[in-house]
């Protein structure tokens, strides 16, 4: 179990044994053709595989891992946008998805997500001011007279000029649109926020400003985060704990200092070794050696074994369980499970 | 690397490039009088503030600025062709085959209702006469090169069935298909982990070295610029404020904005906090807000945020050399590097 549960207080959000499998969502024509052998069947993906994750109030949990390993899917499960194929989501200890619809909608307002793809998530026909004020108005958080002031403050908080409120999403640059998505998620004063690559599109000075805003909100309002990012420096800066995913499974979880200082899982070690720095200067990049593992047909046993420098015979046969290797530090690896 | 090529051979040679939006009687310049040249095989990095005009610059280089945006330039040569008065037909002959763009948003390349194989085969057939089987093989090989496992199966997917990073990689694979003379890549690896990013950068380098493809690489990731680019241009509020060889600009930035950018990078921040989780750690930021288009201050646009500003900065500074090839647009540059 994760460290959170040992501190005695109740996790704000807990995912218990959640899995998500995507079937082949082909049209009937393709399905028919596949059945007749004209097309190879599109496989199903185990995007998330029995993940336990408990997030304490006020905590920032970082989520890292290779592209396609299931981070966004896990984030969408956490906010209730994707129903898990198995497992349960608990909000303050309650099985929120089994509550009556009205009760659920009320709680759901406190759970927001900043999407990886800001383009698709902003209605092109609304001005930015309308986009930001819409939900807080509907839910009675602000009145009509406060709207202008509220929008101006929201925009400034994410480093945008208040005069931009009357423009439409397509008139903004990529990073400006990403910040509109952030302002919009924050507008309903959530208690829990999933940030999916929320600062990936921002240049470093604006990124620093938004990261400082996240830190302030956490300090002042106790905002809790699941922070998905491929940027290890950002995660290291912001997170208290970090979960590392590999092909659908959480393979390591620890406090941030512990994870970056003493990574236990060979995948985490490889990940940290490759983190780029400013100092290296011009260099020749090396292509990945050997086959990349496919999420459609993940390797047997420990999914990482074909790329692991320490792989042993057992690694291809049996999936290692997530076990505590030091207080509050879990790793799923046969090297440390003996 | 091969920045010794002279201008006559340049893949791209543009001076006085501007992109304007007419608004309430005035023209707001998202891109304001910039000049760029890229030699075959050269990698030019373009960095800058969010909203500073990087994507608009990219669109204008591919003839993709849509009205009400207006493009103008003093010289504009691309792949040896004069493009100042080019019509859509002339652009279409270059786009896809000789110049390709990787958009900041992969869904600007991908059609959400078509399968990946349909889209890639179409991109191949637009410029080549090969059978469908051969085209599918080329498509699968291209996906493998950008680190997509099980490429033949993934070809059957619709865009929404792929992860964000996979969609980004499919868009990159499409740009690589025809080994063009110039690739304009707009934040192509923003959401990719280090392993996959290294794989893509390796492919890009191989392409530049083998086919002499030139690369304009727009990014805010200074570590990538440091490792990949030969030269770098820094944009602020529509203008190039600093440009030069990458190692010089990053090691000895001359413009206060470039300095501020480097200082805001979290990796560079002294946050080796072992376990002080919960405490608020603040990153150094550049004070103030980037100016909105239309609210840009007179003179040096960075002035209201700059610690070194003086009355002189009410004029627009010119781009001047601080050392050979390293130019800065500032009255009080940080480094007077001697030649
Ligand atoms: N259709 C439009 N009408 C008016 N202004 C626009 C339009 N499209 C973009 N702009 C403005 O032009 C400026 C430059 O935008 P551009 O997309 O080139 O920025 P960018 O440097 O790519 O930023 P980012 O890093 O955030 O992607 C921005 O201030 C943006 O708000
Ligand atoms: N709607 C869907 N239908 C089918 N497969 C899907 C769907 N959404 C995601 N997948 C698959 O699930 C896996 C995990 O995707 P997910 O988007 O969670 O990855 P990710 O870790 O967020 O990656 P990235 O860093 O690239 O965004 C991928 O193999 C993806 O193709
Ligand atoms: S010109 Fe003046 S205001 Fe602009 S960056 Fe230089 S010192 Fe600062
Ligand atoms: Mg994702
Ligand atoms: Mg852009």
XYZ file of C-alpha atoms and ligand atoms in Angstrom:
749
model
C 0.000 0.000 0.000
C 1.071 3.538 -0.508
C 2.510 5.808 2.145
C -0.636 7.885 2.265
C -2.623 5.251 4.103
C -0.120 4.961 6.927
C -0.485 8.561 8.047
C -3.908 7.964 9.495
C -5.898 10.602 7.630
C -8.238 9.755 4.803
C -7.002 10.055 1.218
C -8.820 12.729 -0.740
C -8.875 10.475 -3.764
C -8.091 6.795 -3.904
C -7.975 4.503 -6.894
C -8.228 0.877 -5.887
C -7.147 -1.807 -8.291
C -8.273 0.183 -11.321
C -7.766 -1.227 -14.810
C -8.776 -0.023 -18.233
C -8.884 -2.122 -21.324
C -9.631 -0.589 -24.699
C -11.183 -3.034 -27.118
C -10.901 -2.746 -30.847
C -13.239 0.101 -31.672
C -13.464 -0.734 -35.374
C -16.479 -0.118 -37.518
C -18.662 -3.091 -38.521
C -17.037 -3.211 -41.947
C -13.550 -3.576 -40.523
C -14.732 -6.027 -37.903
C -16.279 -8.168 -40.618
C -13.162 -7.944 -42.745
C -11.016 -8.893 -39.760
C -13.221 -11.890 -39.064
C -12.840 -13.056 -42.649
C -9.092 -12.654 -42.338
C -8.787 -9.754 -44.794
C -7.479 -7.424 -42.130
C -5.397 -8.213 -39.108
C -7.537 -7.820 -35.988
C -6.832 -4.604 -34.155
C -5.656 -5.715 -30.742
C -6.967 -4.578 -27.428
C -4.850 -2.458 -25.130
C -4.496 -2.873 -21.410
C -3.939 0.849 -20.937
C -4.070 0.694 -17.130
C -3.411 -2.532 -15.252
C -4.524 -2.831 -11.600
C -3.259 0.441 -10.268
C -3.606 1.497 -6.626
C -3.093 5.156 -5.942
C -4.063 7.141 -2.853
C -3.634 10.905 -2.811
C -3.768 12.753 0.497
C -5.368 16.178 0.900
C -2.903 18.892 -0.095
C -0.517 16.449 -1.679
C 1.058 16.702 -5.139
C 1.620 13.331 -6.754
C 3.692 13.337 -9.926
C 2.985 10.726 -12.600
C 5.716 9.979 -15.110
C 6.373 7.317 -17.735
C 6.912 6.657 -21.401
C 4.534 7.943 -24.049
C 1.573 5.580 -24.288
C 2.071 3.951 -20.884
C -1.390 4.972 -19.663
C -0.870 8.247 -17.789
C -3.707 10.170 -19.438
C -6.016 7.180 -19.114
C -5.269 6.941 -15.388
C -5.846 10.705 -15.066
C -9.194 10.427 -16.849
C -10.195 7.572 -14.557
C -9.253 9.706 -11.544
C -11.562 12.540 -12.604
C -14.346 10.170 -13.644
C -14.195 10.804 -17.396
C -13.261 7.248 -18.270
C -15.042 4.467 -16.408
C -12.513 1.836 -15.317
C -13.000 -1.723 -16.607
C -12.294 -2.910 -13.059
C -11.572 -1.382 -9.692
C -13.012 1.567 -7.830
C -12.611 5.285 -7.323
C -13.102 6.709 -3.848
C -13.497 10.371 -2.976
C -12.992 11.110 0.736
C -13.539 7.425 1.351
C -16.826 7.246 -0.561
C -17.428 5.216 -3.698
C -18.361 8.350 -5.629
C -19.509 6.571 -8.773
C -22.195 4.744 -6.847
C -23.738 7.884 -5.365
C -27.017 9.337 -6.698
C -26.447 11.451 -9.811
C -27.165 14.825 -8.186
C -24.831 14.145 -5.267
C -22.170 12.925 -7.648
C -22.417 16.001 -9.863
C -21.953 18.243 -6.836
C -18.805 16.430 -5.699
C -17.567 16.140 -9.253
C -17.292 19.948 -9.506
C -14.396 19.782 -7.057
C -12.527 17.373 -9.339
C -11.125 19.040 -12.461
C -8.732 18.156 -15.230
C -6.408 20.226 -17.378
C -6.236 18.377 -20.672
C -3.139 17.418 -22.607
C -4.769 18.763 -25.767
C -6.063 22.296 -25.073
C -7.207 22.721 -28.671
C -9.944 20.153 -28.509
C -11.194 21.162 -25.083
C -12.088 24.820 -25.775
C -15.364 25.692 -27.477
C -14.340 27.830 -30.481
C -17.578 29.836 -30.456
C -17.164 31.302 -26.974
C -14.899 34.176 -26.091
C -12.211 33.452 -23.579
C -14.056 35.483 -20.962
C -17.192 33.393 -21.506
C -15.181 30.182 -21.428
C -13.691 31.045 -18.057
C -16.831 32.467 -16.445
C -19.281 29.876 -17.787
C -18.984 27.144 -15.148
C -18.600 29.429 -12.106
C -21.685 31.364 -13.235
C -23.777 28.231 -13.731
C -22.788 26.949 -10.304
C -23.402 30.272 -8.612
C -19.795 30.813 -7.549
C -19.790 34.311 -9.012
C -22.511 36.816 -9.866
C -22.936 38.682 -13.128
C -21.430 41.873 -11.711
C -18.266 40.177 -10.547
C -17.713 38.433 -13.874
C -15.440 40.987 -15.531
C -13.226 41.339 -12.508
C -13.151 37.563 -12.014
C -12.093 36.870 -15.605
C -9.402 39.554 -15.466
C -7.928 38.070 -12.306
C -8.071 34.537 -13.717
C -6.236 35.602 -16.857
C -3.560 37.504 -14.978
C -3.006 34.524 -12.712
C -1.841 32.474 -15.703
C 0.192 35.309 -17.195
C -2.320 36.541 -19.765
C -3.337 40.130 -20.346
C -6.847 40.957 -19.125
C -7.608 42.675 -22.438
C -7.603 39.253 -24.087
C -10.968 38.302 -22.544
C -12.992 39.315 -25.600
C -10.992 37.224 -28.080
C -11.777 33.741 -29.383
C -9.584 30.648 -28.836
C -8.275 30.529 -32.420
C -6.744 33.985 -31.966
C -4.328 32.669 -29.367
C -0.978 30.962 -29.613
C -0.507 27.376 -28.442
C 0.871 28.325 -25.047
C -1.779 30.997 -24.538
C -4.505 28.444 -25.241
C -2.951 26.021 -22.780
C -3.146 28.733 -20.138
C -6.799 29.423 -20.937
C -7.413 25.733 -20.204
C -5.647 26.136 -16.872
C -7.571 29.295 -15.935
C -10.799 27.550 -16.816
C -10.113 24.486 -14.667
C -9.138 26.695 -11.738
C -12.224 28.905 -12.111
C -14.551 26.483 -10.313
C -12.187 26.358 -7.323
C -11.539 22.640 -7.427
C -10.214 20.664 -4.466
C -8.440 18.196 -6.718
C -6.820 18.846 -10.068
C -5.382 16.450 -12.622
C -2.821 18.315 -14.719
C -2.076 16.364 -17.903
C 1.063 17.871 -19.442
C -0.368 21.210 -18.346
C 2.847 23.176 -18.730
C 4.340 21.245 -21.677
C 3.413 23.938 -24.208
C 4.797 26.844 -22.176
C 8.139 28.540 -22.551
C 10.202 28.341 -19.399
C 9.524 31.817 -18.035
C 5.750 31.449 -18.372
C 6.042 27.887 -17.153
C 7.798 29.097 -14.011
C 4.984 31.572 -13.434
C 2.292 28.880 -13.778
C 4.197 26.440 -11.560
C 4.450 29.164 -8.925
C 0.694 29.708 -9.252
C 0.101 25.987 -8.658
C 2.356 26.114 -5.596
C 0.509 29.181 -4.249
C -2.920 27.579 -4.692
C -1.739 24.551 -2.850
C -0.356 26.683 -0.044
C -3.390 28.945 0.245
C -6.275 26.600 -0.579
C -4.780 23.172 0.050
C -5.351 22.231 -3.590
C -4.382 18.607 -4.279
C -2.815 17.546 -7.584
C -2.145 14.554 -9.748
C 0.550 16.035 -11.936
C 1.224 14.155 -15.179
C 4.370 15.272 -16.949
C 7.172 13.923 -19.056
C 9.424 16.667 -17.703
C 11.343 15.227 -14.789
C 12.720 18.595 -13.699
C 9.202 19.980 -13.384
C 7.983 16.938 -11.472
C 10.943 17.092 -9.174
C 10.246 20.709 -8.504
C 6.543 20.407 -7.749
C 5.709 16.912 -6.496
C 5.801 15.423 -3.002
C 5.542 11.869 -4.250
C 6.117 10.391 -7.679
C 4.549 7.353 -9.328
C 6.394 5.842 -12.289
C 4.316 3.922 -14.840
C 5.510 1.441 -17.407
C 3.103 -0.143 -19.916
C 0.013 0.275 -17.766
C 1.494 -0.613 -14.382
C 2.899 1.500 -11.589
C 6.441 0.156 -11.194
C 7.765 2.539 -8.552
C 6.391 5.047 -6.076
C 8.264 7.104 -3.534
C 8.726 10.543 -2.053
C 10.349 12.849 -4.547
C 13.763 13.136 -2.864
C 13.938 9.386 -2.392
C 12.907 8.632 -5.974
C 15.380 10.985 -7.571
C 18.100 10.207 -5.026
C 17.747 6.431 -4.763
C 15.681 5.108 -7.657
C 15.058 1.392 -7.074
C 13.476 0.222 -10.317
C 15.779 -0.262 -13.319
C 13.290 1.600 -15.520
C 13.320 4.618 -13.224
C 17.103 4.485 -13.179
C 17.194 4.455 -16.979
C 14.703 7.319 -17.130
C 16.743 9.512 -14.791
C 19.992 8.734 -16.580
C 18.572 10.076 -19.832
C 17.226 13.355 -18.519
C 18.689 16.080 -20.732
C 20.565 19.037 -19.301
C 21.566 22.400 -20.640
C 25.237 21.709 -20.204
C 25.865 18.856 -22.636
C 26.256 20.971 -25.750
C 25.665 19.632 -29.230
C 25.544 15.877 -29.322
C 24.679 12.947 -31.519
C 21.452 11.243 -30.445
C 21.412 7.462 -30.451
C 18.372 5.588 -31.700
C 16.729 3.088 -29.363
C 18.374 -0.311 -29.633
C 16.178 -3.334 -30.255
C 12.424 -3.646 -30.351
C 10.240 -1.185 -28.504
C 7.704 -2.956 -26.323
C 4.169 -2.781 -27.659
C 1.250 -1.853 -25.414
C -0.831 -4.072 -27.725
C 1.224 -7.139 -26.800
C 3.288 -6.288 -23.731
C 6.231 -8.546 -22.863
C 5.510 -11.358 -20.408
C 6.425 -11.198 -16.741
C 7.963 -7.874 -15.886
C 7.040 -5.687 -18.894
C 10.455 -4.049 -18.706
C 12.548 -7.237 -18.955
C 13.554 -6.983 -22.655
C 15.168 -3.593 -21.992
C 16.464 -4.268 -18.496
C 20.208 -4.608 -17.963
C 19.606 -6.738 -14.850
C 16.980 -9.125 -16.270
C 17.033 -12.649 -14.806
C 15.163 -15.763 -15.963
C 12.302 -15.134 -13.513
C 11.691 -11.689 -14.980
C 10.187 -12.997 -18.192
C 8.019 -15.517 -16.343
C 6.460 -13.687 -13.476
C 5.209 -10.163 -12.969
C 6.859 -8.682 -9.866
C 4.479 -7.187 -7.293
C 4.783 -3.635 -6.024
C 6.585 -4.047 -2.667
C 7.990 -1.732 -0.078
C 11.783 -1.507 -0.449
C 12.243 1.278 2.101
C 9.717 3.125 4.264
C 7.229 4.751 1.905
C 9.146 3.559 -1.143
C 7.547 0.870 -3.317
C 9.090 -0.836 -6.310
C 7.972 -3.688 -8.555
C 11.148 -5.552 -9.456
C 12.468 -9.065 -8.847
C 15.849 -7.650 -7.851
C 14.355 -6.163 -4.715
C 11.536 -8.590 -4.026
C 13.667 -11.481 -2.807
C 27.664 21.922 -38.658
C 27.542 23.088 -42.288
C 26.771 26.700 -41.605
C 29.514 27.632 -44.058
C 27.115 27.393 -46.985
C 26.655 30.778 -48.579
C 23.348 32.487 -48.972
C 22.926 31.471 -52.611
C 22.670 27.843 -51.531
C 20.399 28.499 -48.590
C 17.229 26.412 -48.478
C 15.484 29.362 -46.912
C 16.380 33.030 -47.237
C 13.894 35.550 -45.949
C 14.326 39.169 -44.896
C 11.880 41.733 -43.562
C 9.224 39.114 -42.896
C 6.119 40.430 -41.156
C 2.724 38.962 -40.351
C 0.039 41.493 -39.510
C -3.548 41.440 -38.325
C -5.665 44.451 -39.194
C -7.599 45.577 -36.169
C -9.503 48.797 -35.465
C -7.703 50.730 -38.150
C -4.166 49.642 -37.230
C -2.157 46.618 -38.205
C -0.948 44.528 -35.285
C 2.263 42.774 -36.152
C 2.463 39.278 -34.688
C 5.757 38.920 -36.583
C 7.658 42.154 -37.029
C 10.427 42.425 -39.594
C 12.426 39.270 -39.034
C 15.137 37.750 -41.219
C 16.118 34.098 -41.339
C 18.382 31.936 -43.431
C 18.958 28.213 -43.191
C 21.552 26.208 -45.118
C 21.062 22.598 -46.228
C 21.626 20.210 -43.318
C 21.564 23.049 -40.833
C 19.446 23.046 -37.689
C 18.154 26.443 -36.609
C 16.477 26.622 -33.197
C 13.742 29.199 -32.625
C 12.839 29.911 -29.019
C 10.873 32.646 -27.325
C 8.063 33.776 -25.136
C 4.653 32.191 -25.557
C 2.776 34.387 -28.035
C 5.941 35.958 -29.432
C 5.138 34.886 -33.004
C 7.006 31.602 -33.454
C 4.080 29.665 -34.902
C 3.059 32.621 -37.087
C 6.612 32.713 -38.456
C 6.374 29.000 -39.190
C 3.008 29.326 -40.944
C 4.282 32.175 -43.080
C 7.243 30.056 -44.224
C 4.816 27.481 -45.610
C 2.299 29.925 -47.047
C -0.230 28.864 -44.420
C -1.232 32.182 -42.868
C -4.967 32.555 -43.315
C -6.829 35.815 -43.706
C -7.224 38.183 -41.894
C -3.496 37.610 -41.394
C -1.280 39.336 -44.004
C 2.281 38.329 -44.838
C 4.890 40.631 -46.341
C 8.620 40.270 -46.925
C 11.512 42.061 -48.637
C 13.070 38.850 -49.898
C 11.584 35.390 -49.679
C 13.390 32.511 -51.369
C 12.576 28.911 -50.597
C 14.251 25.898 -52.246
C 15.618 28.254 -54.910
C 12.192 29.681 -55.743
C 10.942 33.225 -55.350
C 7.931 33.034 -53.029
C 6.948 36.649 -52.456
C 4.138 36.584 -54.979
C 3.559 32.836 -54.914
C -0.002 31.642 -55.382
C -1.580 28.641 -53.689
C -0.608 26.413 -56.617
C 3.074 27.265 -56.252
C 2.888 26.628 -52.521
C 1.195 23.299 -53.035
C 4.026 22.148 -55.277
C 6.492 22.703 -52.441
C 4.432 21.668 -49.455
C 4.621 18.050 -48.386
C 7.380 17.163 -50.822
C 10.113 19.816 -50.513
C 8.990 21.555 -47.351
C 7.019 19.992 -44.544
C 5.576 21.250 -41.328
C 5.052 19.533 -38.018
C 2.335 21.499 -36.241
C 2.264 22.364 -32.564
C -1.072 20.593 -32.407
C -0.951 17.165 -34.110
C -4.653 17.383 -34.878
C -3.835 20.101 -37.391
C -2.107 17.379 -39.423
C -4.403 14.491 -38.588
C -7.990 14.078 -39.662
C -9.966 12.751 -36.680
C -12.347 10.635 -38.752
C -9.786 8.820 -40.902
C -7.595 5.922 -39.897
C -3.849 6.496 -39.692
C -3.116 4.189 -42.662
C -5.567 6.076 -44.906
C -3.926 9.383 -44.017
C -0.354 8.190 -44.442
C -0.995 6.421 -47.744
C -2.671 9.587 -48.999
C 0.382 11.649 -48.003
C 2.654 9.250 -49.890
C 0.459 9.091 -52.974
C 0.305 12.879 -53.182
C 3.911 12.880 -54.366
C 4.804 9.361 -55.447
C 3.475 6.642 -57.684
C 3.740 3.502 -55.630
C 1.269 0.687 -55.041
C -0.877 0.583 -51.930
C 1.101 -2.313 -50.488
C 4.405 -0.492 -50.894
C 2.898 2.677 -49.466
C 1.663 0.786 -46.404
C 5.125 -0.641 -45.883
C 6.647 2.826 -46.085
C 4.078 4.086 -43.594
C 4.802 1.279 -41.130
C 8.553 1.878 -41.425
C 8.029 5.588 -40.779
C 6.026 4.854 -37.629
C 8.749 2.535 -36.386
C 11.315 5.268 -36.880
C 9.450 7.534 -34.476
C 9.345 4.806 -31.843
C 5.857 3.424 -32.363
C 5.821 -0.281 -31.557
C 3.547 -2.654 -33.440
C 3.316 -0.206 -36.310
C 1.249 -2.437 -38.640
C -1.472 -2.757 -35.986
C -1.330 0.939 -35.058
C -1.904 1.857 -38.701
C -5.466 0.663 -38.248
C -6.146 3.037 -35.377
C -8.074 6.276 -35.490
C -6.291 9.273 -33.968
C -8.393 9.232 -30.775
C -7.265 5.683 -30.071
C -3.676 6.816 -29.722
C -2.103 8.590 -26.778
C -1.224 12.287 -27.071
C 2.443 11.546 -27.628
C 1.647 8.894 -30.248
C -0.456 11.370 -32.228
C 2.440 13.797 -32.083
C 4.769 11.087 -33.402
C 2.423 10.133 -36.245
C 2.480 13.774 -37.358
C 6.280 13.708 -37.256
C 6.365 10.465 -39.250
C 4.194 12.054 -41.953
C 6.574 15.024 -42.244
C 9.534 12.653 -42.608
C 7.890 10.554 -45.337
C 9.255 12.420 -48.348
C 12.678 13.494 -46.989
C 11.980 17.167 -47.760
C 14.563 19.951 -48.163
C 13.191 21.833 -45.163
C 11.208 20.718 -42.155
C 9.585 23.363 -39.993
C 8.864 21.700 -36.662
C 6.685 23.606 -34.206
C 7.215 22.228 -30.680
C 7.295 18.695 -32.065
C 8.385 16.911 -28.906
C 6.604 18.940 -26.222
C 4.834 16.010 -24.614
C 7.354 13.254 -25.217
C 9.424 11.472 -22.614
C 13.191 11.565 -22.858
C 13.638 8.129 -24.456
C 11.203 8.711 -27.286
C 12.428 12.256 -27.725
C 16.006 10.998 -28.119
C 14.781 8.490 -30.702
C 13.102 11.233 -32.725
C 16.065 13.568 -32.454
C 18.304 10.721 -33.645
C 16.045 10.251 -36.688
C 16.054 13.968 -37.390
C 19.826 14.190 -37.166
C 20.208 11.176 -39.435
C 17.896 12.793 -41.975
C 19.766 16.117 -41.857
C 23.090 14.400 -42.297
C 22.029 11.901 -44.961
C 19.671 13.971 -47.135
C 20.838 17.467 -46.219
C 17.384 18.303 -44.879
C 17.406 21.662 -43.135
C 15.482 22.033 -39.931
C 13.746 24.960 -38.285
C 13.099 23.671 -34.782
C 10.702 25.738 -32.675
C 10.782 24.821 -29.026
C 10.870 26.183 -25.520
C 13.053 23.312 -24.373
C 16.470 24.903 -24.146
C 18.099 21.555 -23.399
C 16.914 20.264 -26.781
C 18.141 23.397 -28.511
C 21.508 22.989 -26.803
C 21.854 19.420 -28.003
C 20.374 19.684 -31.491
C 20.734 23.121 -33.054
C 23.649 24.818 -34.791
C 22.270 28.319 -34.374
C 19.446 29.746 -32.313
C 17.122 32.739 -32.683
C 15.345 34.144 -29.638
C 12.020 35.918 -30.262
C 10.217 38.376 -28.049
C 7.027 40.213 -28.975
C 7.327 39.543 -32.709
C 11.004 40.418 -33.099
C 14.233 38.496 -33.023
C 16.052 39.886 -29.992
C 19.115 37.650 -30.086
C 20.644 35.158 -32.479
C 23.880 33.292 -32.854
C 25.695 29.993 -32.440
C 23.890 27.902 -29.827
C 26.784 27.432 -27.438
C 27.487 31.157 -27.369
C 23.911 32.289 -26.899
C 23.236 29.792 -24.111
C 26.562 30.201 -22.349
C 26.855 33.964 -22.757
C 23.392 35.359 -23.374
C 23.578 39.024 -24.285
C 19.897 39.959 -24.121
C 18.238 40.382 -20.716
C 15.252 38.340 -21.923
C 17.452 35.392 -22.924
C 19.102 35.586 -19.516
C 15.667 35.544 -17.840
C 14.650 32.496 -19.877
C 17.729 30.582 -18.826
C 17.166 31.512 -15.178
C 13.562 30.276 -15.214
C 14.471 26.711 -16.179
C 13.554 24.444 -13.264
C 16.489 22.094 -13.841
C 18.806 25.044 -13.340
C 17.069 26.191 -10.171
C 18.909 25.188 -6.988
C 16.082 22.987 -5.758
C 18.043 19.991 -4.575
C 15.597 19.816 -1.691
C 15.969 16.294 -0.391
C 12.661 15.840 1.320
C 11.233 19.219 2.169
C 8.030 18.274 0.419
C 5.073 20.482 1.187
C 7.079 23.674 1.405
C 6.377 26.148 -1.358
C 9.346 26.343 -3.667
C 9.372 29.216 -6.051
C 11.038 29.422 -9.405
C 12.701 32.565 -10.560
C 10.505 34.294 -13.125
C 10.796 37.335 -15.334
C 8.737 40.032 -13.574
C 5.580 41.288 -15.244
C 3.477 39.848 -18.040
C 4.318 39.318 -21.682
C 2.549 42.074 -23.611
C -0.587 41.178 -25.559
C -0.539 41.855 -29.272
C -1.791 45.413 -29.579
C -0.568 46.335 -26.100
C 3.091 46.146 -26.976
C 5.118 48.999 -25.537
C 6.965 51.493 -27.693
C 10.668 51.040 -28.254
C 12.145 47.825 -26.898
C 9.106 45.677 -26.122
C 10.910 44.070 -23.197
C 11.427 47.439 -21.484
C 8.685 47.253 -18.787
C 10.066 43.926 -17.570
C 13.737 44.732 -17.875
C 16.042 45.585 -14.971
C 18.534 47.308 -17.268
C 16.114 49.586 -19.089
C 16.944 53.278 -19.466
C 15.462 56.202 -21.364
C 17.368 55.042 -24.444
C 15.146 51.935 -24.548
C 12.161 54.073 -25.649
C 13.635 53.708 -29.134
C 13.672 50.371 -30.949
C 17.188 48.946 -30.608
C 18.807 47.579 -33.764
C 20.233 44.094 -34.096
C 23.979 44.550 -33.535
C 26.830 42.064 -33.359
C 28.489 41.384 -30.008
C 30.807 38.872 -31.656
C 30.925 37.376 -35.149
C 27.577 35.767 -35.880
C 26.169 36.619 -32.443
C 23.729 39.511 -32.607
C 21.554 41.195 -30.024
C 18.803 43.797 -30.106
C 19.479 45.701 -26.891
C 20.954 49.030 -25.792
C 22.485 47.519 -22.664
C 23.489 43.966 -23.536
C 24.820 41.715 -20.795
C 27.928 40.622 -22.599
C 30.258 42.558 -24.836
C 32.058 39.531 -26.107
C 35.151 40.597 -27.975
C 35.688 38.969 -31.310
N -6.089 34.956 -35.779
C -5.446 35.799 -34.958
N -5.899 37.059 -34.751
C -5.248 37.910 -33.934
N -4.133 37.610 -33.256
C -3.628 36.387 -33.410
C -4.249 35.411 -34.258
N -3.522 34.274 -34.197
C -2.503 34.527 -33.349
N -2.554 35.781 -32.874
C -1.608 36.418 -31.941
O -0.338 36.464 -32.570
C 0.691 36.319 -31.603
C 1.711 35.298 -32.067
O 1.150 34.000 -32.026
P 1.996 32.675 -32.283
O 1.006 31.562 -32.354
O 2.893 32.856 -33.428
O 2.848 32.595 -30.925
P 3.967 31.508 -30.505
O 5.252 32.229 -30.400
O 3.885 30.336 -31.389
O 3.519 31.146 -29.024
P 3.397 29.703 -28.281
O 4.754 29.378 -27.778
O 2.465 30.013 -27.145
O 2.827 28.725 -29.242
C 0.020 35.950 -30.285
O 0.073 37.045 -29.419
C -1.400 35.611 -30.673
O -2.289 35.980 -29.660
N -10.026 5.718 -26.712
C -9.068 4.795 -26.874
N -9.274 3.699 -27.643
C -8.328 2.767 -27.811
N -7.105 2.822 -27.258
C -6.814 3.886 -26.486
C -7.776 4.929 -26.254
N -7.196 5.855 -25.445
C -5.951 5.423 -25.193
N -5.714 4.231 -25.811
C -4.472 3.458 -25.743
O -4.115 3.296 -24.386
C -2.711 3.406 -24.197
C -2.399 4.456 -23.152
O -2.785 5.736 -23.637
P -2.637 7.058 -22.772
O -3.233 8.157 -23.563
O -3.195 6.829 -21.415
O -1.054 7.204 -22.689
P -0.132 8.341 -22.051
O 0.700 7.688 -21.006
O -0.967 9.489 -21.637
O 0.812 8.731 -23.258
P 1.348 10.152 -23.771
O 2.496 10.480 -22.880
O 1.798 9.844 -25.157
O 0.224 11.115 -23.696
C -2.125 3.678 -25.581
O -1.620 2.480 -26.109
C -3.311 4.171 -26.384
O -3.174 3.822 -27.742
S 16.948 47.446 -24.892
Fe 16.734 48.217 -22.840
S 14.786 47.451 -22.148
Fe 15.334 46.286 -23.941
S 16.362 44.503 -23.110
Fe 17.957 45.956 -23.547
S 18.209 47.082 -21.649
Fe 16.304 45.969 -21.460
Mg -1.172 11.425 -22.368
Mg 3.203 28.386 -31.136
